[in-house]
XYZ file of C-alpha atoms in Angstrom:
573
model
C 15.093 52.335 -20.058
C 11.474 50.709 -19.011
C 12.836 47.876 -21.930
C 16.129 47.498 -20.142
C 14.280 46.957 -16.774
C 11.836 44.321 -18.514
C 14.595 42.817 -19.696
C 16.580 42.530 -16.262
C 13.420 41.569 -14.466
C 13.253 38.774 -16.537
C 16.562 37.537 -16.271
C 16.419 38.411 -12.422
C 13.398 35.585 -12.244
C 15.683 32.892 -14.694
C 18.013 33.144 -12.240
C 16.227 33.187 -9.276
C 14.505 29.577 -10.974
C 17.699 28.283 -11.579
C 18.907 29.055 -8.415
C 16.277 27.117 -6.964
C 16.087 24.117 -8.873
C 20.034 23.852 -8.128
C 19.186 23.929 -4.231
C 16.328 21.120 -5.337
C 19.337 19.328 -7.070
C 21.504 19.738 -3.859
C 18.959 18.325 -1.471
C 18.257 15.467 -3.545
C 22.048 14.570 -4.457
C 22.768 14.624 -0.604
C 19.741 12.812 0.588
C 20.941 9.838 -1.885
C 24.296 9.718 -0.885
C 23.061 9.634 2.712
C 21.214 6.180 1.114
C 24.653 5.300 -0.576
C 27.075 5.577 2.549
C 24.626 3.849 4.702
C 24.154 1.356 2.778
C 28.427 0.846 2.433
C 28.208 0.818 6.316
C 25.921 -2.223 6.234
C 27.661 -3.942 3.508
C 30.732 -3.720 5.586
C 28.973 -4.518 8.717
C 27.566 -7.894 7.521
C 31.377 -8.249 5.530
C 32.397 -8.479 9.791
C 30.003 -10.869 10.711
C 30.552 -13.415 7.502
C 34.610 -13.172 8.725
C 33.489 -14.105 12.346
C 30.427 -16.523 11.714
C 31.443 -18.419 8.110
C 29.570 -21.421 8.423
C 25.938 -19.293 8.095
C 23.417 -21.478 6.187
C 21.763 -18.298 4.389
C 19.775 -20.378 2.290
C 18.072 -22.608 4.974
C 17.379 -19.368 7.355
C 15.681 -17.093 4.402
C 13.841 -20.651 3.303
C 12.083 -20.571 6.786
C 8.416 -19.563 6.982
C 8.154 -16.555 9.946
C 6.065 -18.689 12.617
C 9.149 -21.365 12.481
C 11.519 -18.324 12.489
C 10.004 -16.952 15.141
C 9.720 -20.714 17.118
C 13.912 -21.371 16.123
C 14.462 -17.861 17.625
C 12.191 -18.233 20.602
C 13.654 -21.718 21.756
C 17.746 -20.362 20.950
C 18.147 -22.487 17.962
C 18.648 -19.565 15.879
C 20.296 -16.602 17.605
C 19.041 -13.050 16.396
C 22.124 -11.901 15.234
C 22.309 -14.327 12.644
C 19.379 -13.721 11.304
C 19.502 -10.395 11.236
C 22.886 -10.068 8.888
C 21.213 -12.746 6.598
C 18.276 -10.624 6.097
C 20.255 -7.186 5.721
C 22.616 -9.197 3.385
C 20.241 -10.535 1.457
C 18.259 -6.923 1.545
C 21.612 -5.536 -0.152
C 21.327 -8.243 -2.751
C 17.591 -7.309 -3.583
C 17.678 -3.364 -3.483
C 20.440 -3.568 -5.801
C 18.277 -5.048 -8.297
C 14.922 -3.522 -7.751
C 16.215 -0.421 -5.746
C 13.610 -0.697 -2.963
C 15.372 0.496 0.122
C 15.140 3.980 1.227
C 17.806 3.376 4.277
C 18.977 1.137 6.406
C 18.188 1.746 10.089
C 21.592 1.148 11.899
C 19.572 1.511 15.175
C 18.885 -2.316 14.578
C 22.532 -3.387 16.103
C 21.298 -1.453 19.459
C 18.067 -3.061 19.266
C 19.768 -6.289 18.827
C 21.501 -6.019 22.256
C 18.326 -4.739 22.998
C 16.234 -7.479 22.876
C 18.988 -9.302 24.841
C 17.997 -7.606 27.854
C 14.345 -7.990 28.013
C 12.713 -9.851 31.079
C 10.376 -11.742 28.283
C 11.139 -12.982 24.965
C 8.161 -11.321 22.679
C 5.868 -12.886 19.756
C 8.315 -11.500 17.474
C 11.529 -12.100 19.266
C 14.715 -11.397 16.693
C 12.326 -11.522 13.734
C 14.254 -8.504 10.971
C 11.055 -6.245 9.967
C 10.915 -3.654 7.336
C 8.817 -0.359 7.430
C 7.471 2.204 4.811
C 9.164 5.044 4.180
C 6.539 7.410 6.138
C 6.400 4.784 9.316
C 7.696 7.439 12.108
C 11.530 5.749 13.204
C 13.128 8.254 15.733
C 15.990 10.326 14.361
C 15.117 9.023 10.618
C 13.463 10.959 7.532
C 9.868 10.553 6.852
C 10.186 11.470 3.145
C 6.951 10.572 1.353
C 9.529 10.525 -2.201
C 9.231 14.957 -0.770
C 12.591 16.880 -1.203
C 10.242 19.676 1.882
C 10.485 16.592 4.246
C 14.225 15.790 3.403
C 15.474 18.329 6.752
C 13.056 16.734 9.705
C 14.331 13.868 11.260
C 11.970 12.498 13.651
C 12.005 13.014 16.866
C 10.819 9.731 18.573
C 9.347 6.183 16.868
C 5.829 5.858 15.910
C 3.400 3.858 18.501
C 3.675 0.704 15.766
C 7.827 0.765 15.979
C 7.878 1.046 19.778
C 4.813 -2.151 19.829
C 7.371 -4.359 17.539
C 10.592 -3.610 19.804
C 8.629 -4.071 22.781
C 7.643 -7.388 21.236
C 11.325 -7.833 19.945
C 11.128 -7.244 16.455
C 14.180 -5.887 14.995
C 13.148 -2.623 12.194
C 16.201 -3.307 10.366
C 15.164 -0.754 6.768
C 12.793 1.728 5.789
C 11.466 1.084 2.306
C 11.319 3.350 -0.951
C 7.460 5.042 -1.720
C 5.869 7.043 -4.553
C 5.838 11.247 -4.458
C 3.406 12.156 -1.924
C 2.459 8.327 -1.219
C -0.619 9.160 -4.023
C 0.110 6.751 -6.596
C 0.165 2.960 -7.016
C 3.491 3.011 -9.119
C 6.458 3.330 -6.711
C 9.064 6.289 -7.634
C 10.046 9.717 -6.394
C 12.645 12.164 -7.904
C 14.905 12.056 -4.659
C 15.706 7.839 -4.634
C 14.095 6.833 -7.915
C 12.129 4.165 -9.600
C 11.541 0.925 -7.791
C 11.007 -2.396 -9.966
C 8.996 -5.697 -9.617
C 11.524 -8.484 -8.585
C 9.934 -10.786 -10.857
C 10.131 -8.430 -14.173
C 12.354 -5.211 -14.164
C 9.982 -3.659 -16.514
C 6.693 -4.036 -14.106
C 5.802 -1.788 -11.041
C 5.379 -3.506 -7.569
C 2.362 -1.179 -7.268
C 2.125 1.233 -4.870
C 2.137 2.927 -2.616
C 4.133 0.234 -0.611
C 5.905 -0.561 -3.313
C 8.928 -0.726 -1.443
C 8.061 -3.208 0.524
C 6.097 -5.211 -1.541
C 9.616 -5.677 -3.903
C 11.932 -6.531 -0.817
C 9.200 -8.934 0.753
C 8.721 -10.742 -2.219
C 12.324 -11.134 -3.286
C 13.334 -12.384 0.092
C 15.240 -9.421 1.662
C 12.594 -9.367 4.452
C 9.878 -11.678 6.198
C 7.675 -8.813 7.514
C 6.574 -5.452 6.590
C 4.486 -3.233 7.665
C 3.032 -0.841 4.998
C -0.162 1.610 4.909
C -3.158 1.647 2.729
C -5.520 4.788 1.455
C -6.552 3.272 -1.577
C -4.916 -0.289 -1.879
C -1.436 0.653 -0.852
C -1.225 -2.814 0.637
C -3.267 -4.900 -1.282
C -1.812 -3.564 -4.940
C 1.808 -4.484 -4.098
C 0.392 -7.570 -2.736
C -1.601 -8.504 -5.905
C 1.453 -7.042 -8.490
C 4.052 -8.893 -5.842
C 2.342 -12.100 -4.938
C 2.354 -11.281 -0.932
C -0.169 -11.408 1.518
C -1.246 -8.233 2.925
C -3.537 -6.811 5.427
C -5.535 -3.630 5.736
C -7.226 -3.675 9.406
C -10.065 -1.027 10.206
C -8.105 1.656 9.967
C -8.325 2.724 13.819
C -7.490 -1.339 15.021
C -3.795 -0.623 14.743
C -2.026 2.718 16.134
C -1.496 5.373 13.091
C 0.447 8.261 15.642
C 3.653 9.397 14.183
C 3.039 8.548 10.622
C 3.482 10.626 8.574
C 0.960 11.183 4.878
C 1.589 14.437 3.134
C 4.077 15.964 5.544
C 1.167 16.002 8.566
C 1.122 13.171 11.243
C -1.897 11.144 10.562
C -3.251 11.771 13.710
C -3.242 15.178 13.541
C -5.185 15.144 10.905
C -8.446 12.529 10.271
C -9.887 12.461 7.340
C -13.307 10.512 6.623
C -11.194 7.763 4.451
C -8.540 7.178 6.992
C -4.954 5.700 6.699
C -4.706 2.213 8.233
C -1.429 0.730 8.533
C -0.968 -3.061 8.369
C 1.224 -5.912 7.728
C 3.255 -7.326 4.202
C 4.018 -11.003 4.205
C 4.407 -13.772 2.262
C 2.074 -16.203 4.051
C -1.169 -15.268 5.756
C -0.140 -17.309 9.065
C 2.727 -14.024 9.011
C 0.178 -11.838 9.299
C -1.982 -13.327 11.921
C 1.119 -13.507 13.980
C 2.188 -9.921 13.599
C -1.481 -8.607 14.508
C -1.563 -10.489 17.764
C 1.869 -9.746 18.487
C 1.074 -6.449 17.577
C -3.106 -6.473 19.635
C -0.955 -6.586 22.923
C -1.632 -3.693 26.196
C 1.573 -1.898 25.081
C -0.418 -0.421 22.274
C -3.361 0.250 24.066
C -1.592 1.933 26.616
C 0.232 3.870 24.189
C -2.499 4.794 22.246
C -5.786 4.859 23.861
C -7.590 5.946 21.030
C -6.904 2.205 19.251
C -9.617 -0.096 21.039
C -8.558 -2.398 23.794
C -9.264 -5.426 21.489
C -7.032 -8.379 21.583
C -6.293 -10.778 18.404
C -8.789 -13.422 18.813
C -7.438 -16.767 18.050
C -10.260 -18.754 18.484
C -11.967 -17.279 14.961
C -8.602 -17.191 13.078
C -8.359 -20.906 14.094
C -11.885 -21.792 13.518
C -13.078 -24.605 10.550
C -16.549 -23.878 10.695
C -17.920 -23.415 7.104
C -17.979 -19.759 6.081
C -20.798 -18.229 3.574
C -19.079 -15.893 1.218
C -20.556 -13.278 -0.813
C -18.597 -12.773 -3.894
C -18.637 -10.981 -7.237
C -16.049 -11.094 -10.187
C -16.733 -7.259 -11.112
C -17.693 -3.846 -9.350
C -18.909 -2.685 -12.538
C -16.738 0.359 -12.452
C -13.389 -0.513 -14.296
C -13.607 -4.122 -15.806
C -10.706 -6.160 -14.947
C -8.325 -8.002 -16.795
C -8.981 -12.387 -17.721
C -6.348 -13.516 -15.431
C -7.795 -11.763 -12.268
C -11.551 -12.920 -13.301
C -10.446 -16.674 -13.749
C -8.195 -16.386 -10.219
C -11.322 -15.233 -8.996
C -13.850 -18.028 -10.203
C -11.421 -21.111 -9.451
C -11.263 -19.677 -6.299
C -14.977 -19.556 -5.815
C -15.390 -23.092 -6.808
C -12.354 -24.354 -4.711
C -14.306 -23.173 -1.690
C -17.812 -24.017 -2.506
C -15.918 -27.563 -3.271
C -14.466 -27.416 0.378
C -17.847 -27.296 1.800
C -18.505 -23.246 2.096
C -21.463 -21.429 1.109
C -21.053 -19.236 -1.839
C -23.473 -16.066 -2.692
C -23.749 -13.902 -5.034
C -23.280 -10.222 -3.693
C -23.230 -7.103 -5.659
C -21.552 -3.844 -3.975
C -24.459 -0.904 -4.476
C -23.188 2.518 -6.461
C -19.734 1.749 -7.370
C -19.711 4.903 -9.972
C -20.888 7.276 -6.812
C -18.342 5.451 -4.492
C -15.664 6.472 -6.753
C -16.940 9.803 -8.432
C -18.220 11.302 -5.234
C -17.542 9.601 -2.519
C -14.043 8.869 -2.906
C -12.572 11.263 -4.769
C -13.810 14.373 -3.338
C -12.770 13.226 -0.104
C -9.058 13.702 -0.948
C -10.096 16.428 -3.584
C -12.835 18.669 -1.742
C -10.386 21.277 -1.905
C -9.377 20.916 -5.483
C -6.158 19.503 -4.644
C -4.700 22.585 -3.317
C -3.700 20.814 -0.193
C -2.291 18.197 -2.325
C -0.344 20.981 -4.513
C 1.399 22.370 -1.553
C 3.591 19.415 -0.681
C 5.465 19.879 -4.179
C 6.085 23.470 -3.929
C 9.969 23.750 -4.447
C 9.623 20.279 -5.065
C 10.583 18.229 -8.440
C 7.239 16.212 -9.838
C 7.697 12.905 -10.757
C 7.003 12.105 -13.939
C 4.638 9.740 -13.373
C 2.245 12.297 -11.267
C 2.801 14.855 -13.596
C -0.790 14.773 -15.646
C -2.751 14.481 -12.017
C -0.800 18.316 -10.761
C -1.397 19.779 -14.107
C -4.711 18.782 -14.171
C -4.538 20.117 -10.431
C -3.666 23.343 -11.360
C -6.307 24.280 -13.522
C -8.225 26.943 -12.654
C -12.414 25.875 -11.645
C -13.755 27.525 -14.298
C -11.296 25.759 -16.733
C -12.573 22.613 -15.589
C -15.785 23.206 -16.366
C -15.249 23.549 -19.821
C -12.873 20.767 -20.460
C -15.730 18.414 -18.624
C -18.309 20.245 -21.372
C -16.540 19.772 -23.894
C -15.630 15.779 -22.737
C -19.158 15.280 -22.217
C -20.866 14.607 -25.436
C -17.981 12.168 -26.600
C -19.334 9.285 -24.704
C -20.767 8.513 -21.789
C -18.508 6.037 -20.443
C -15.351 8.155 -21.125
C -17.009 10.808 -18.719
C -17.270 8.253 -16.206
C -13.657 7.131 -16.523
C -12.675 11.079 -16.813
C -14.660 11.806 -13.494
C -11.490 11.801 -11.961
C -9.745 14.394 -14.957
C -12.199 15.982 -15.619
C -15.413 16.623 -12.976
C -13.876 16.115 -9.767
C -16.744 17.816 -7.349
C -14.877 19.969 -4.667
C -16.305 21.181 -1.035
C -17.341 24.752 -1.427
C -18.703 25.328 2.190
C -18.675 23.994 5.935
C -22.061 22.671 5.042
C -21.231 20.996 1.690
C -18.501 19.295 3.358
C -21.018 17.720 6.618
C -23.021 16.986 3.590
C -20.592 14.808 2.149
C -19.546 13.123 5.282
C -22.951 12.505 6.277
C -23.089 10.883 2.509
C -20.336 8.636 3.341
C -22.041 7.404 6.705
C -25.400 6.700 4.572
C -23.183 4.737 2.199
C -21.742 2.766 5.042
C -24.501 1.916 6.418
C -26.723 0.682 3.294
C -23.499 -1.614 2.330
C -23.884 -3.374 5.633
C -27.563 -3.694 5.327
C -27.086 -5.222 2.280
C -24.265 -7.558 3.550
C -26.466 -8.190 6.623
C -29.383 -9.511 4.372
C -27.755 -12.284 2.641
C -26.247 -13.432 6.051
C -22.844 -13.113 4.922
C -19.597 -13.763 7.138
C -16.994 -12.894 4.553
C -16.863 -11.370 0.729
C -14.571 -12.846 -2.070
C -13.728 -10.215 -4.685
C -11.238 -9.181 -7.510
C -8.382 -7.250 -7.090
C -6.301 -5.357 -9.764
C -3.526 -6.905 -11.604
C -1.356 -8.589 -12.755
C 1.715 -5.935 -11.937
C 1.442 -3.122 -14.417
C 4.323 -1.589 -16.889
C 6.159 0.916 -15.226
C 4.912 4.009 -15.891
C 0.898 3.336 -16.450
C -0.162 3.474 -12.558
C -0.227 7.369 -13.157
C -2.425 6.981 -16.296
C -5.475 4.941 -14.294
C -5.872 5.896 -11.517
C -9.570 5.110 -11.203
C -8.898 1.349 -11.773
C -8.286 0.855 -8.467
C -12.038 0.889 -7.741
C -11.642 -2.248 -6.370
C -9.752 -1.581 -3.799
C -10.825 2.132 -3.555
C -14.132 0.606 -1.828
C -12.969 -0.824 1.531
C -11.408 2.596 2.348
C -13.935 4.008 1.449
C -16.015 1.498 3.951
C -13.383 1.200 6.336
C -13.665 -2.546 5.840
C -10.434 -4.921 6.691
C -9.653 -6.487 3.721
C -6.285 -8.677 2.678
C -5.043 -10.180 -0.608
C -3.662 -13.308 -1.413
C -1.880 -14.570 -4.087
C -3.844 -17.621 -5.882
C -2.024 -18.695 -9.381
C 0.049 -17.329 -12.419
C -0.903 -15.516 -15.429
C -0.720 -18.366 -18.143
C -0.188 -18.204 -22.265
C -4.364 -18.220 -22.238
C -4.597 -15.790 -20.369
C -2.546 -13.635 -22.333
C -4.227 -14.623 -25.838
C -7.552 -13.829 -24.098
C -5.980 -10.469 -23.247
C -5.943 -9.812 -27.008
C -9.905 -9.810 -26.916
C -10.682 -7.594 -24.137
C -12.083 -4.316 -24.649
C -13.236 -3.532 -21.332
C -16.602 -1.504 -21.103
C -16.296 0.445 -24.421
C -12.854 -0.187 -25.756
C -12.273 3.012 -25.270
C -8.488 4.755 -24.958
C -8.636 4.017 -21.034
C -9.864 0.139 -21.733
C -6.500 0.000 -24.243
C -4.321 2.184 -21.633
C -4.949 -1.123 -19.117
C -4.529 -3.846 -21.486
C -1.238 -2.567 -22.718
C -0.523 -1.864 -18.988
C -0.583 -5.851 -18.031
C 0.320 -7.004 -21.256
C 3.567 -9.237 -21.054
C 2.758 -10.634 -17.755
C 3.100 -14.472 -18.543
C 4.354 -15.982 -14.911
C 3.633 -12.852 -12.523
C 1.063 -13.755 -9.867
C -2.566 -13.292 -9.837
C -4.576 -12.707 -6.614
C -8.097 -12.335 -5.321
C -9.408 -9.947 -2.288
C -10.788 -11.036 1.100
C -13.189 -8.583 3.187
C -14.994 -8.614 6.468
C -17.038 -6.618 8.266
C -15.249 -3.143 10.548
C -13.447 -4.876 13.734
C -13.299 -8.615 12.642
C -9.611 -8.685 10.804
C -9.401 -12.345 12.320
C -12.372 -13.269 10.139
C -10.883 -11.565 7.238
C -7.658 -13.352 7.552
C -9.586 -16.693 8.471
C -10.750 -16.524 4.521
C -7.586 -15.695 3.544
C -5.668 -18.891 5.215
C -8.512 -21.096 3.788
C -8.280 -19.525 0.077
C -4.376 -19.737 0.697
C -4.427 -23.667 1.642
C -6.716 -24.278 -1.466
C -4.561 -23.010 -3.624
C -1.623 -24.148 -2.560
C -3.364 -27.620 -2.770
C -4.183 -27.478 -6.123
C-alpha cells in the first residue's frame, strides 16, 4: 500500500510538471502569435499606403541622416505619414531577417493624426522611433523575454514616451530583449534569438539588442534603449551605432520596467539609465535636447531641471583626454586596442591634449563593487522572475550557479582556488560572489561605492581632465558566448558603476590583420576564459570596431562633444 502511494505521489508531481510546462507552452505560443498577427496588420497597412502613394522614394527617405529628416519634416517637405510606412516597411524587411521586433505599436496611426493637431511642431516632429521592450507604452506588454509579465499590459506610457509625443515623435515598435534584460546576448524563450544584421551568426549584444539590430539595418533612425552594464554601448560597439548612457537620473526612468518592478520603485546603488540608439552622434544630441525640455521636468520632478546645453556640444575648444587601452581586468581583443590607439593619435593630431589615465581597482570594481550590488542577495531576487518561467539557454549556467546552496559555494571557490590565481579572478563572478548578510553589511557596501566614486574623480580631477577615451568590448560576439563571459564587460561595467555618461562610437572595421593577430592572443593567462573570448570574436573580418567616450556625472553634452569629434576623425580618414 505505502509503495502504491509512493508510486502515485510521484506520478501525481509528473503530471502536475507537465501540466505546467504545457500552460508555459500556451503562454508563450499565444504571446508570439500576438507578434505574428500584428505584424500581418502592419504589412497590410503599409500594402494600403504603397496602393495610394506609389511614387515613394524609400531609398532617398531611409538614406537621410535624422537632423535633415527632422528639418524635411519640420518645413512640410516630407509629410509624416510617409515616413512613417517607409520606416515600418522597411522594419518588416529587417525583423524578418534578424527577428528584432517584439511588436509593432499600432497606436502610431493615432499618434500620426496626433501630431497633426499640435499648436507647435516639436524637435522631433514625424521622426518613427523605436523603444526597448521594457520602455512602459500604455496598453502594451513589458516582457523583459518573462512568460510572469506576458498578462500585464500597461496601464499608461512611461514619462520618456509621453516627452517624445509631446515633442512629436512617432513610437512606431517595441524591440526584442534578453530573459530578464541580464545578459549582453539578445534572446528569450517567448520571441527567440535575435541576430547581428551584418552576420547571422553574431549577437547584436545586449541587452538592447533589439534595437541595436533594427537601428543598424535601417528599420529605424532612433531608439531609445537602457543600460545597467553596457546595454547601450555593447549593441552599439557589436552594431556599429552610436549610443548614449546619460547619468542615470538626467533622463526620466518612471514606468520602466527591469525585473518585473518599475524602476522607480525600486533604486538600486547602480541605477538604470535610459538613453538614446543612433547611427550618428548629431542623432543623439538632438534627441537629448528634444528630450531636456519642461515637459519632463514637470512630469518628473525628480529628473533635474537641466536643459541640453548647446553651447558645449557645439564648442571647438581643444579638449584634454585621459585615455587608456586596458582596465586591466579582462584584456581585450587587437581590433578594439588598435581602434583605440588610431583614435588617440587622430585627436592628439587634431590639436587635443592626450593623457594617460589609469582607472584605480578595476578587480574590486567588478568583484565587489559591482557584482554584489545586483547579487547581495545571492540572486534570489533574480531567481524569482523565472519561477514558472522557461530559462534561456544562454542564462542557464548563471541560475544554476544561482541556485546553489552558500555553503556549496564555498567549497567550489576552495576547491577553484589553488588552480590559479587569475582563474579565481575571472571565476569571482562563478564562484565567490560576496552577498549582503545584514542591514549594516549592506550601508557598508554602499558607503564603499560612494568612497569609490569619489577617489575616481579625485583622480580625474588631478590630471585636469575634460573627457576620457577608452576601449569598449567587441567586435560582435558568436551567438551564444555572451552567457559564458560575463565579466568581460568590465569595461563598460565601470561607468555604472560610477554613474558616469558615457557613449560609443563606431571608428573602423576589423581587418585580415587583425584577425591573424587574433591567432596570438592569449589574454592574461591563456587560460579557458582568455580562449572562450577569442573563439567568441573570431570570424569577425568587416564587423565594426568602436571606442568609448566618458565625462564627468551631469555633463552628457561634453561626453557627446568627444564623441562628434572622434566621429568626424574617423569618418575623415
Amino acid at each position: 500500500a505505502a509503495l502504491a502511494l509512493l508510486c502515485g505521489s510521484v506520478a501525481a508531481v509528473v503530471v502536475w510538471k507537465w501540466l505546467g510546462k504545457r500552460q508555459i507552452q500556451k503562454k508563450m505560443e499565444e504571446a508570439r502569435r500576438t507578434r505574428d498577427e500584428g505584424v500581418k496588420k502592419m504589412a497590410k497597412a503599409v500594402q494600403q499606403f504603397r496602393e495610394q502613394v506609389p511614387s515613394v522614394q524609400t531609398d532617398a527617405i531611409l538614406s537621410l541622416p535624422l537632423l535633415e529628416l527632422a528639418g524635411r519634416l519640420q518645413e512640410g517637405s516630407l509629410s509624416p505619414r510617409t515616413v512613417l510606412y517607409t520606416y515600418i516597411e522597411k522594419a518588416l524587411e529587417v525583423t524578418q531577417q534578424t527577428n528584432c521586433l517584439r511588436h509593432f505599436i499600432p497606436e502610431c496611426e493615432e499618434q500620426l493624426q496626433e501630431i497633426q493637431h499640435q499648436k507647435e511642431k516639436g524637435l522631433l516632429y514625424g521622426v518613427p522611433v523605436s523603444i526597448k521592450d521594457h520602455i512602459g507604452h500604455k496598453g502594451h506588454l513589458s516582457t523583459c523575454g518573462l512568460v510572469q509579465c506576458l498578462s500585464t499590459l500597461m496601464q499608461e506610457d512611461s514619462v520618456l514616451v509621453k516627452v517624445l509625443k509631446k515633442q512629436g515623435a512617432i513610437p512606431f515598435a517595441m524591440t526584442n530583449v534578453p530573459q530578464s534584460l541580464f545578459n549582453y546576448d539578445c534572446s528569450n524563450p517567448i520571441f527567440g534569438q535575435t541576430l547581428n544584421p551584418f552576420n547571422h551568426q553574431k549577437s547584436p549584444g545586449g541587452s538592447s539588442g533589439g534595437e541595436g539590430a533594427l537601428i543598424a539595418a535601417g528599420g529605424s533612425i532612433l531608439g531609445i534603449g537602457s543600460d545597467i552594464g553596457g546595454s547601450i554601448r555593447l549593441p552599439a560597439s557589436f552594431c556599429g551605432l552610436c549610443g548614449l548612457k546619460p547619468t542615470a537620473e538626467r533622463l526620466s526612468v518612471c514606468c520602466t520596467h527591469f525585473l518585473n518592478v518599475d524602476v522607480c520603485s525600486c533604486p538600486t546603488p547602480v541605477p538604470c539609465a535610459l538613453g538614446p540608439m543612433a547611427r550618428d552622434v548629431d542623432s543623439l544630441a538632438l534627441c537629448m535636447k528634444a528630450l531636456l525640455c519642461q515637459e519632463m521636468f514637470q512630469l518628473d520632478p525628480t529628473v533635474p531641471p537641466i536643459p541640453f546645453d548647446e553651447e558645449v556640444y557645439s564648442s571647438s575648444a581643444p579638449l584634454r583626454v585621459g585615455y587608456y587601452d586596458t582596465d586591466g581586468y579582462f584584456p581585450l581583443p587587437p581590433c578594439m586596442r588598435r581602434a583605440l590607439w588610431e583614435t588617440k593619435g587622430a585627436l592628439q593630431a587634431a590639436g587635443h591634449e592626450l593623457v594617460p589615465f589609469s582607472p584605480p581597482r578595476i578587480h574590486y570594481v567588478m568583484n565587489e563593487l559591482f557584482l554584489k550590488t545586483f547579487f547581495a542577495d545571492g540572486g534570489r531576487a533574480w531567481l524569482d522572475v523565472f519561477t514558472g518561467d522557461t530559462v534561456d539557454p544562454s542564462l542557464k549556467p548563471q541560475v544554476n550557479y544561482c541556485k546553489i546552496p552558500r555553503l556549496g559555494k564555498k567549497l567550489l571557490a576552495l576547491i577553484l582556488k589553488p588552480l590559479q590565481f587569475f582563474l579565481l579572478l575571472k571565476l569571482k563572478n562563478v564562484a565567490t560572489i560576496s552577498t549582503c548578510r545584514s542591514v549594516k553589511e549592506m550601508w557598508n557596501h554602499h558607503h564603499q561605492l560612494e568612497a569609490y566614486r569619489t577617489e575616481f574623480i579625485s583622480r580625474w580631477r588631478e590630471l585636469q581632465l575634460d573627457v576620457v577615451l577608452c576601449p569598449v568590448l567587441g567586435p560582435a560576439f558568436t551567438t551564444g558566448y555572451p552567457g559564458k563571459l560575463l565579466t568581460a564587460i568590465s569595461s563598460t561595467m565601470l561607468y555604472n558603476v560610477l554613474n558616469f555618461p558615457a557613449g560609443v562610437v563606431s571608428v573602423t572595421t576589423v581587418t585580415e590583420a587583425d584577425e591573424e593577430e587574433l591567432k596570438l592572443y592569449q589574454g592574461y593567462c591563456d587560460d579557458p576564459w582568455d580562449q572562450t573570448l577569442k573563439q567568441a570574436v573570431a570570424g569577425a573580418v568587416g564587423l565594426p570596431v568602436a571606442v568609448q567616450c566618458v565625462a564627468l556625472p551631469w555633463q552628457e553634452e561634453m561626453c557627446l562633444r568627444l564623441m562628434k569629434e572622434v566621429e568626424t576623425l574617423s569618418q575623415k580618414k
